[in-house]
């Protein structure tokens, strides 16, 4: 017998979400009524983000269900992290072709494991039939006037990126070609595909950047594009030093060094943060990051002109019509 909507919500979402909701203590009413009732911390501002994943567009049909659940929440937590917010609650809109229990079990596990890791509570949602589409709305809080924006950067600010961008894009390529990459050992292949399937939203990094970073974006469309957007919103130009890009050993093994740099600059799907810090606060940043388990790397700086430039050891690199695709050798 097909699982009804009520049983589905009850079994996969309400019951597992209940303990987390109780633990938070700021959800007077969660899943089960017409709407959730939430108790934001007194004096804080609410921060909200929503991202939708469509099968075939944002994930490969047949992706592991736990990866789909993880990514649906991860991309939203990443958006909150880019604001410096502390995440608290989320809503889930689930459109399913059929109530496949194997899918639901894996999906709910991937989603709720990540929720557990970050102490966020699923407080409600909607369930309908149709092509597989997942939308999550995440909400959190921040002290008034302290949110990190895209527009606060100033010429001379140092530009940083977290983690090792490009890994997720390489992981997606591996998944699409079903894993055939003889240049990689098993651990390297696993690392790259995991960075695509289970990206890490940089929540504690975002929180630590409040009061230090002048601007921040999350890297979802490629580092060069997103950093360029930050620069434009800040009324600045940008210079990226290609030799400073943090490349994972797996990415270099997969694509070679020029290819790895190209993926790091143009690959999407990472949940990394790109942010700017005035040079005078670089030491304060390092002190803040002692307790944040996330590497960050300075890759360049904002400039007073309006252009986005790439250089290697001081020599300009050509940027052709396809973006940062062409690495001319000096
Ligand atoms: P309504 O018809 O009033 O919108 P629903 O039957 O859609 O009610 O939902 C009943 C309850 O279950 C609501 O509290 C809703 O927030 C919750 N809910 C529905 N779908 C989901 C889901 N996919 N995940 C979490 N909660 C859900
Ligand atoms: Mg409804």
mmCIF file of C-alpha atoms and ligand atoms in Angstrom:
data_model
loop_
_atom_site.group_PDB
_atom_site.id
_atom_site.type_symbol
_atom_site.label_atom_id
_atom_site.label_comp_id
_atom_site.label_asym_id
_atom_site.label_seq_id
_atom_site.Cartn_x
_atom_site.Cartn_y
_atom_site.Cartn_z
ATOM 1 C CA UNK A 1 0.000 0.000 0.000
ATOM 2 C CA UNK A 2 1.341 3.371 -0.954
ATOM 3 C CA UNK A 3 2.467 5.506 1.925
ATOM 4 C CA UNK A 4 0.000 8.348 2.548
ATOM 5 C CA UNK A 5 1.156 11.915 2.927
ATOM 6 C CA UNK A 6 0.340 11.974 6.623
ATOM 7 C CA UNK A 7 2.214 8.737 7.420
ATOM 8 C CA UNK A 8 5.145 9.891 5.300
ATOM 9 C CA UNK A 9 5.525 13.183 7.176
ATOM 10 C CA UNK A 10 5.005 11.450 10.498
ATOM 11 C CA UNK A 11 7.469 8.627 9.922
ATOM 12 C CA UNK A 12 10.311 10.346 8.111
ATOM 13 C CA UNK A 13 10.155 13.934 9.255
ATOM 14 C CA UNK A 14 8.068 14.701 12.345
ATOM 15 C CA UNK A 15 9.223 11.879 14.607
ATOM 16 C CA UNK A 16 12.979 12.241 13.875
ATOM 17 C CA UNK A 17 12.714 16.046 14.058
ATOM 18 C CA UNK A 18 10.967 16.019 17.429
ATOM 19 C CA UNK A 19 14.025 15.478 19.642
ATOM 20 C CA UNK A 20 15.974 18.281 17.980
ATOM 21 C CA UNK A 21 13.027 20.596 18.236
ATOM 22 C CA UNK A 22 12.685 19.844 21.956
ATOM 23 C CA UNK A 23 16.434 20.320 22.477
ATOM 24 C CA UNK A 24 16.395 23.814 20.984
ATOM 25 C CA UNK A 25 13.626 25.056 23.228
ATOM 26 C CA UNK A 26 12.735 27.867 20.813
ATOM 27 C CA UNK A 27 10.027 26.074 18.824
ATOM 28 C CA UNK A 28 6.788 26.436 20.799
ATOM 29 C CA UNK A 29 4.979 24.643 17.961
ATOM 30 C CA UNK A 30 6.661 22.536 15.266
ATOM 31 C CA UNK A 31 5.456 20.060 12.631
ATOM 32 C CA UNK A 32 1.797 19.088 12.851
ATOM 33 C CA UNK A 33 -0.237 22.270 12.977
ATOM 34 C CA UNK A 34 -1.085 24.664 10.154
ATOM 35 C CA UNK A 35 2.133 26.597 10.758
ATOM 36 C CA UNK A 36 5.107 26.538 13.089
ATOM 37 C CA UNK A 37 5.546 28.998 15.953
ATOM 38 C CA UNK A 38 9.133 30.126 16.522
ATOM 39 C CA UNK A 39 10.735 32.160 19.295
ATOM 40 C CA UNK A 40 13.635 34.226 17.900
ATOM 41 C CA UNK A 41 16.180 35.393 20.502
ATOM 42 C CA UNK A 42 15.205 38.756 21.977
ATOM 43 C CA UNK A 43 16.765 41.735 20.224
ATOM 44 C CA UNK A 44 18.122 39.714 17.299
ATOM 45 C CA UNK A 45 17.257 40.059 13.638
ATOM 46 C CA UNK A 46 15.854 37.133 11.663
ATOM 47 C CA UNK A 47 17.858 35.963 8.605
ATOM 48 C CA UNK A 48 16.097 33.804 5.984
ATOM 49 C CA UNK A 49 17.243 32.015 2.816
ATOM 50 C CA UNK A 50 15.597 29.598 0.397
ATOM 51 C CA UNK A 51 17.171 27.387 -2.244
ATOM 52 C CA UNK A 52 15.519 24.860 -4.536
ATOM 53 C CA UNK A 53 17.069 21.696 -5.992
ATOM 54 C CA UNK A 54 15.512 20.284 -9.169
ATOM 55 C CA UNK A 55 16.354 16.774 -10.321
ATOM 56 C CA UNK A 56 18.384 16.860 -13.528
ATOM 57 C CA UNK A 57 19.334 20.466 -12.980
ATOM 58 C CA UNK A 58 20.882 20.646 -9.505
ATOM 59 C CA UNK A 59 21.551 16.983 -8.971
ATOM 60 C CA UNK A 60 22.073 14.002 -11.229
ATOM 61 C CA UNK A 61 19.040 11.691 -11.516
ATOM 62 C CA UNK A 62 19.800 8.625 -9.421
ATOM 63 C CA UNK A 63 22.042 10.534 -6.963
ATOM 64 C CA UNK A 64 22.331 8.908 -3.531
ATOM 65 C CA UNK A 65 19.230 10.011 -1.578
ATOM 66 C CA UNK A 66 21.300 10.949 1.501
ATOM 67 C CA UNK A 67 23.396 13.265 -0.687
ATOM 68 C CA UNK A 68 20.264 14.975 -2.021
ATOM 69 C CA UNK A 69 18.994 15.514 1.531
ATOM 70 C CA UNK A 70 22.383 16.764 2.714
ATOM 71 C CA UNK A 71 22.841 19.187 -0.171
ATOM 72 C CA UNK A 72 19.311 20.580 0.074
ATOM 73 C CA UNK A 73 20.068 21.798 3.592
ATOM 74 C CA UNK A 74 23.788 22.482 3.061
ATOM 75 C CA UNK A 75 23.251 25.096 0.338
ATOM 76 C CA UNK A 76 20.840 26.958 2.594
ATOM 77 C CA UNK A 77 23.092 26.797 5.658
ATOM 78 C CA UNK A 78 25.860 28.093 3.398
ATOM 79 C CA UNK A 79 23.724 31.109 2.458
ATOM 80 C CA UNK A 80 23.118 31.872 6.138
ATOM 81 C CA UNK A 81 26.837 31.369 6.852
ATOM 82 C CA UNK A 82 27.696 33.931 4.179
ATOM 83 C CA UNK A 83 25.639 36.452 6.175
ATOM 84 C CA UNK A 84 27.385 35.541 9.425
ATOM 85 C CA UNK A 85 24.072 34.277 10.837
ATOM 86 C CA UNK A 86 23.515 31.540 13.395
ATOM 87 C CA UNK A 87 21.114 29.006 11.862
ATOM 88 C CA UNK A 88 18.171 27.796 13.937
ATOM 89 C CA UNK A 89 15.237 26.393 11.952
ATOM 90 C CA UNK A 90 14.253 25.205 8.505
ATOM 91 C CA UNK A 91 11.189 24.339 6.442
ATOM 92 C CA UNK A 92 11.126 21.627 3.776
ATOM 93 C CA UNK A 93 9.052 21.554 0.588
ATOM 94 C CA UNK A 94 9.171 18.091 -0.928
ATOM 95 C CA UNK A 95 7.693 17.286 -4.342
ATOM 96 C CA UNK A 96 7.921 13.547 -5.030
ATOM 97 C CA UNK A 97 6.958 11.458 -8.066
ATOM 98 C CA UNK A 98 5.996 8.653 -5.649
ATOM 99 C CA UNK A 99 6.540 7.960 -1.960
ATOM 100 C CA UNK A 100 9.495 5.603 -2.445
ATOM 101 C CA UNK A 101 10.452 4.502 1.056
ATOM 102 C CA UNK A 102 14.036 3.690 0.180
ATOM 103 C CA UNK A 103 14.485 7.201 -1.189
ATOM 104 C CA UNK A 104 12.719 8.793 1.773
ATOM 105 C CA UNK A 105 14.760 6.879 4.329
ATOM 106 C CA UNK A 106 18.082 7.968 2.758
ATOM 107 C CA UNK A 107 16.914 11.496 2.016
ATOM 108 C CA UNK A 108 15.671 12.082 5.563
ATOM 109 C CA UNK A 109 18.882 10.650 7.013
ATOM 110 C CA UNK A 110 21.131 12.915 4.905
ATOM 111 C CA UNK A 111 18.981 15.943 5.699
ATOM 112 C CA UNK A 112 18.534 15.325 9.417
ATOM 113 C CA UNK A 113 22.129 14.207 10.069
ATOM 114 C CA UNK A 114 23.344 17.579 8.793
ATOM 115 C CA UNK A 115 20.587 19.328 10.767
ATOM 116 C CA UNK A 116 21.761 17.492 13.887
ATOM 117 C CA UNK A 117 25.374 18.472 13.250
ATOM 118 C CA UNK A 118 24.430 22.141 13.211
ATOM 119 C CA UNK A 119 21.717 21.978 15.853
ATOM 120 C CA UNK A 120 19.009 23.228 13.507
ATOM 121 C CA UNK A 121 15.404 22.055 13.762
ATOM 122 C CA UNK A 122 13.014 21.036 10.983
ATOM 123 C CA UNK A 123 9.847 22.897 11.962
ATOM 124 C CA UNK A 124 7.480 22.295 9.055
ATOM 125 C CA UNK A 125 7.038 22.078 5.325
ATOM 126 C CA UNK A 126 4.856 20.845 2.525
ATOM 127 C CA UNK A 127 4.606 17.550 0.651
ATOM 128 C CA UNK A 128 3.161 17.202 -2.840
ATOM 129 C CA UNK A 129 3.292 14.881 -5.856
ATOM 130 C CA UNK A 130 5.166 15.785 -9.039
ATOM 131 C CA UNK A 131 8.672 15.714 -10.517
ATOM 132 C CA UNK A 132 11.367 15.485 -7.823
ATOM 133 C CA UNK A 133 11.963 19.006 -6.479
ATOM 134 C CA UNK A 134 13.259 19.898 -3.031
ATOM 135 C CA UNK A 135 13.126 23.372 -1.556
ATOM 136 C CA UNK A 136 14.458 24.268 1.868
ATOM 137 C CA UNK A 137 13.983 27.551 3.667
ATOM 138 C CA UNK A 138 16.495 28.092 6.437
ATOM 139 C CA UNK A 139 16.230 30.727 9.127
ATOM 140 C CA UNK A 140 18.598 32.009 11.726
ATOM 141 C CA UNK A 141 19.461 35.065 13.738
ATOM 142 C CA UNK A 142 22.062 37.787 13.897
ATOM 143 C CA UNK A 143 22.735 40.869 16.030
ATOM 144 C CA UNK A 144 21.220 43.973 14.370
ATOM 145 C CA UNK A 145 23.547 45.759 11.975
ATOM 146 C CA UNK A 146 26.203 43.048 11.958
ATOM 147 C CA UNK A 147 25.209 40.901 8.941
ATOM 148 C CA UNK A 148 27.970 40.342 6.386
ATOM 149 C CA UNK A 149 26.941 41.668 2.992
ATOM 150 C CA UNK A 150 28.388 41.579 -0.519
ATOM 151 C CA UNK A 151 28.823 45.307 -0.660
ATOM 152 C CA UNK A 152 31.051 46.236 2.275
ATOM 153 C CA UNK A 153 34.462 45.595 0.671
ATOM 154 C CA UNK A 154 36.981 48.435 0.169
ATOM 155 C CA UNK A 155 39.995 48.792 -2.147
ATOM 156 C CA UNK A 156 43.022 47.237 -0.446
ATOM 157 C CA UNK A 157 40.993 44.627 1.470
ATOM 158 C CA UNK A 158 42.483 41.145 1.282
ATOM 159 C CA UNK A 159 40.330 38.494 -0.435
ATOM 160 C CA UNK A 160 40.105 35.066 1.196
ATOM 161 C CA UNK A 161 38.476 31.775 0.320
ATOM 162 C CA UNK A 162 37.718 28.829 2.619
ATOM 163 C CA UNK A 163 38.531 25.177 1.947
ATOM 164 C CA UNK A 164 39.720 23.925 -1.431
ATOM 165 C CA UNK A 165 37.379 25.240 -4.142
ATOM 166 C CA UNK A 166 36.982 23.217 -7.327
ATOM 167 C CA UNK A 167 36.751 19.856 -5.580
ATOM 168 C CA UNK A 168 32.973 19.694 -5.834
ATOM 169 C CA UNK A 169 32.994 20.501 -9.562
ATOM 170 C CA UNK A 170 35.569 17.759 -10.116
ATOM 171 C CA UNK A 171 33.447 15.424 -7.975
ATOM 172 C CA UNK A 172 30.424 16.175 -10.161
ATOM 173 C CA UNK A 173 32.462 15.331 -13.280
ATOM 174 C CA UNK A 174 33.495 12.038 -11.690
ATOM 175 C CA UNK A 175 29.906 11.214 -10.766
ATOM 176 C CA UNK A 176 28.700 12.056 -14.284
ATOM 177 C CA UNK A 177 31.297 9.880 -15.944
ATOM 178 C CA UNK A 178 30.661 7.103 -13.383
ATOM 179 C CA UNK A 179 34.021 7.283 -11.656
ATOM 180 C CA UNK A 180 36.444 6.381 -14.459
ATOM 181 C CA UNK A 181 39.547 8.458 -13.602
ATOM 182 C CA UNK A 182 42.631 6.221 -13.680
ATOM 183 C CA UNK A 183 44.910 9.053 -12.515
ATOM 184 C CA UNK A 184 43.240 9.015 -9.064
ATOM 185 C CA UNK A 185 43.669 6.512 -6.261
ATOM 186 C CA UNK A 186 40.547 5.359 -4.427
ATOM 187 C CA UNK A 187 40.910 7.883 -1.576
ATOM 188 C CA UNK A 188 41.341 10.816 -3.970
ATOM 189 C CA UNK A 189 38.313 9.783 -6.028
ATOM 190 C CA UNK A 190 36.277 9.402 -2.835
ATOM 191 C CA UNK A 191 37.396 12.826 -1.566
ATOM 192 C CA UNK A 192 36.289 14.597 -4.745
ATOM 193 C CA UNK A 193 32.943 12.844 -5.089
ATOM 194 C CA UNK A 194 32.263 13.406 -1.359
ATOM 195 C CA UNK A 195 32.957 17.131 -1.767
ATOM 196 C CA UNK A 196 30.172 17.146 -4.353
ATOM 197 C CA UNK A 197 27.752 14.816 -2.556
ATOM 198 C CA UNK A 198 28.354 16.106 0.986
ATOM 199 C CA UNK A 199 29.663 19.692 0.906
ATOM 200 C CA UNK A 200 30.403 21.333 4.279
ATOM 201 C CA UNK A 201 28.511 24.544 4.964
ATOM 202 C CA UNK A 202 30.972 26.887 6.712
ATOM 203 C CA UNK A 203 28.646 27.914 9.497
ATOM 204 C CA UNK A 204 31.138 28.510 12.316
ATOM 205 C CA UNK A 205 33.470 30.334 9.923
ATOM 206 C CA UNK A 206 30.645 32.707 8.940
ATOM 207 C CA UNK A 207 29.854 33.400 12.593
ATOM 208 C CA UNK A 208 33.555 34.020 13.361
ATOM 209 C CA UNK A 209 33.819 36.538 10.523
ATOM 210 C CA UNK A 210 31.252 38.920 12.026
ATOM 211 C CA UNK A 211 33.033 42.121 13.034
ATOM 212 C CA UNK A 212 36.131 41.225 10.982
ATOM 213 C CA UNK A 213 35.106 40.636 7.368
ATOM 214 C CA UNK A 214 33.938 43.656 5.393
ATOM 215 C CA UNK A 215 32.077 41.580 2.784
ATOM 216 C CA UNK A 216 31.234 37.918 2.194
ATOM 217 C CA UNK A 217 29.574 35.666 -0.414
ATOM 218 C CA UNK A 218 29.128 31.954 -0.613
ATOM 219 C CA UNK A 219 30.794 30.362 -3.614
ATOM 220 C CA UNK A 220 28.101 28.520 -5.511
ATOM 221 C CA UNK A 221 28.654 29.599 -9.119
ATOM 222 C CA UNK A 222 32.459 29.482 -9.191
ATOM 223 C CA UNK A 223 35.025 31.437 -7.189
ATOM 224 C CA UNK A 224 36.007 33.905 -9.940
ATOM 225 C CA UNK A 225 32.391 34.794 -10.695
ATOM 226 C CA UNK A 226 31.300 35.048 -7.067
ATOM 227 C CA UNK A 227 34.405 36.997 -5.976
ATOM 228 C CA UNK A 228 33.880 39.268 -8.989
ATOM 229 C CA UNK A 229 30.280 39.804 -7.873
ATOM 230 C CA UNK A 230 31.441 40.726 -4.365
ATOM 231 C CA UNK A 231 33.917 43.213 -5.872
ATOM 232 C CA UNK A 232 31.255 44.748 -8.128
ATOM 233 C CA UNK A 233 28.731 45.092 -5.282
ATOM 234 C CA UNK A 234 31.503 46.731 -3.247
ATOM 235 C CA UNK A 235 32.278 49.194 -6.073
ATOM 236 C CA UNK A 236 35.778 47.743 -6.490
ATOM 237 C CA UNK A 237 37.899 45.707 -8.855
ATOM 238 C CA UNK A 238 39.621 42.472 -7.926
ATOM 239 C CA UNK A 239 42.986 40.879 -8.473
ATOM 240 C CA UNK A 240 43.441 37.144 -7.913
ATOM 241 C CA UNK A 241 46.915 35.613 -7.567
ATOM 242 C CA UNK A 242 46.544 32.243 -9.281
ATOM 243 C CA UNK A 243 49.526 30.715 -7.494
ATOM 244 C CA UNK A 244 47.859 31.300 -4.120
ATOM 245 C CA UNK A 245 44.711 29.299 -4.947
ATOM 246 C CA UNK A 246 44.338 26.497 -2.388
ATOM 247 C CA UNK A 247 44.213 23.319 -4.482
ATOM 248 C CA UNK A 248 43.571 19.934 -2.902
ATOM 249 C CA UNK A 249 46.094 17.208 -3.808
ATOM 250 C CA UNK A 250 43.170 15.186 -5.197
ATOM 251 C CA UNK A 251 42.143 18.040 -7.495
ATOM 252 C CA UNK A 252 45.705 18.455 -8.821
ATOM 253 C CA UNK A 253 45.962 14.671 -9.361
ATOM 254 C CA UNK A 254 42.655 14.738 -11.205
ATOM 255 C CA UNK A 255 43.125 17.723 -13.494
ATOM 256 C CA UNK A 256 46.823 18.705 -13.421
ATOM 257 C CA UNK A 257 47.781 22.075 -12.007
ATOM 258 C CA UNK A 258 46.402 24.398 -14.726
ATOM 259 C CA UNK A 259 43.215 22.331 -14.895
ATOM 260 C CA UNK A 260 42.900 22.370 -11.111
ATOM 261 C CA UNK A 261 43.235 26.161 -11.062
ATOM 262 C CA UNK A 262 40.601 26.461 -13.754
ATOM 263 C CA UNK A 263 38.219 24.249 -11.765
ATOM 264 C CA UNK A 264 38.989 26.182 -8.558
ATOM 265 C CA UNK A 265 38.120 29.466 -10.299
ATOM 266 C CA UNK A 266 35.127 28.396 -12.350
ATOM 267 C CA UNK A 267 33.671 25.245 -10.792
ATOM 268 C CA UNK A 268 30.343 25.565 -8.996
ATOM 269 C CA UNK A 269 28.754 23.447 -6.255
ATOM 270 C CA UNK A 270 31.249 24.228 -3.485
ATOM 271 C CA UNK A 271 29.811 25.564 -0.237
ATOM 272 C CA UNK A 272 32.874 27.703 0.474
ATOM 273 C CA UNK A 273 32.918 31.315 1.649
ATOM 274 C CA UNK A 274 34.780 34.114 -0.138
ATOM 275 C CA UNK A 275 35.295 37.179 2.049
ATOM 276 C CA UNK A 276 37.316 40.349 2.418
ATOM 277 C CA UNK A 277 39.309 41.583 5.405
ATOM 278 C CA UNK A 278 41.205 44.888 5.788
ATOM 279 C CA UNK A 279 44.970 44.165 5.962
ATOM 280 C CA UNK A 280 45.059 45.624 9.490
ATOM 281 C CA UNK A 281 42.684 42.902 10.681
ATOM 282 C CA UNK A 282 44.568 39.917 9.203
ATOM 283 C CA UNK A 283 46.019 39.037 12.636
ATOM 284 C CA UNK A 284 42.625 39.406 14.291
ATOM 285 C CA UNK A 285 41.237 37.038 11.664
ATOM 286 C CA UNK A 286 43.908 34.445 12.425
ATOM 287 C CA UNK A 287 43.142 34.717 16.150
ATOM 288 C CA UNK A 288 39.404 34.267 15.527
ATOM 289 C CA UNK A 289 39.998 31.216 13.378
ATOM 290 C CA UNK A 290 41.999 29.259 15.956
ATOM 291 C CA UNK A 291 38.830 27.510 17.094
ATOM 292 C CA UNK A 292 37.229 27.207 13.658
ATOM 293 C CA UNK A 293 38.137 23.965 11.957
ATOM 294 C CA UNK A 294 38.250 25.415 8.475
ATOM 295 C CA UNK A 295 41.309 26.492 6.511
ATOM 296 C CA UNK A 296 41.182 29.882 4.798
ATOM 297 C CA UNK A 297 43.608 31.249 2.207
ATOM 298 C CA UNK A 298 44.313 34.792 1.021
ATOM 299 C CA UNK A 299 44.058 34.717 -2.791
ATOM 300 C CA UNK A 300 44.278 38.393 -3.723
ATOM 301 C CA UNK A 301 42.863 41.818 -2.984
ATOM 302 C CA UNK A 302 40.217 44.337 -3.920
ATOM 303 C CA UNK A 303 41.410 47.175 -6.123
ATOM 304 C CA UNK A 304 40.288 50.732 -6.777
ATOM 305 C CA UNK A 305 39.569 50.130 -10.477
ATOM 306 C CA UNK A 306 36.532 48.226 -11.719
ATOM 307 C CA UNK A 307 38.300 45.322 -13.414
ATOM 308 C CA UNK A 308 38.696 41.701 -12.445
ATOM 309 C CA UNK A 309 42.231 40.493 -13.125
ATOM 310 C CA UNK A 310 44.170 37.310 -12.717
ATOM 311 C CA UNK A 311 47.939 37.094 -12.376
ATOM 312 C CA UNK A 312 50.555 34.498 -11.607
ATOM 313 C CA UNK A 313 53.666 35.527 -9.666
ATOM 314 C CA UNK A 314 52.883 39.085 -10.721
ATOM 315 C CA UNK A 315 52.528 38.314 -14.447
ATOM 316 C CA UNK A 316 49.063 38.972 -15.892
ATOM 317 C CA UNK A 317 47.244 35.908 -17.134
ATOM 318 C CA UNK A 318 44.978 36.179 -20.118
ATOM 319 C CA UNK A 319 41.279 35.937 -19.571
ATOM 320 C CA UNK A 320 39.473 34.842 -22.725
ATOM 321 C CA UNK A 321 35.809 34.906 -23.652
ATOM 322 C CA UNK A 322 35.132 31.663 -21.786
ATOM 323 C CA UNK A 323 36.240 33.259 -18.534
ATOM 324 C CA UNK A 324 39.436 32.282 -16.763
ATOM 325 C CA UNK A 325 39.831 29.334 -19.071
ATOM 326 C CA UNK A 326 43.042 30.273 -20.708
ATOM 327 C CA UNK A 327 46.229 30.219 -18.664
ATOM 328 C CA UNK A 328 48.925 31.812 -20.803
ATOM 329 C CA UNK A 329 52.370 30.760 -19.679
ATOM 330 C CA UNK A 330 54.746 33.631 -18.937
HETATM 331 P P1 LIG B 1 -1.725 22.076 5.509
HETATM 332 O O1 LIG B 1 -2.707 21.388 4.623
HETATM 333 O O2 LIG B 1 -2.329 22.793 6.654
HETATM 334 O O3 LIG B 1 -0.706 22.866 4.754
HETATM 335 P P2 LIG B 1 -0.046 19.793 5.556
HETATM 336 O O4 LIG B 1 -0.820 18.531 5.523
HETATM 337 O O5 LIG B 1 0.577 20.274 4.309
HETATM 338 O O6 LIG B 1 -0.950 20.899 6.241
HETATM 339 O O7 LIG B 1 1.084 19.654 6.647
HETATM 340 C C1 LIG B 1 0.784 19.206 7.950
HETATM 341 C C2 LIG B 1 1.945 19.515 8.843
HETATM 342 O O8 LIG B 1 3.090 18.801 8.404
HETATM 343 C C3 LIG B 1 2.341 20.989 8.850
HETATM 344 O O9 LIG B 1 2.759 21.312 10.161
HETATM 345 C C4 LIG B 1 3.517 21.037 7.900
HETATM 346 O O10 LIG B 1 4.406 22.094 8.268
HETATM 347 C C5 LIG B 1 4.139 19.681 8.096
HETATM 348 N N1 LIG B 1 4.816 19.168 6.896
HETATM 349 C C6 LIG B 1 4.279 18.863 5.704
HETATM 350 N N2 LIG B 1 5.189 18.381 4.849
HETATM 351 C C7 LIG B 1 6.368 18.407 5.517
HETATM 352 C C8 LIG B 1 7.701 18.045 5.198
HETATM 353 N N3 LIG B 1 8.035 17.576 3.988
HETATM 354 N N4 LIG B 1 8.630 18.202 6.153
HETATM 355 C C9 LIG B 1 8.321 18.707 7.357
HETATM 356 N N5 LIG B 1 7.094 19.041 7.741
HETATM 357 C C10 LIG B 1 6.117 18.899 6.831
HETATM 358 MG MG1 LIG B 2 0.578 22.240 3.295
#
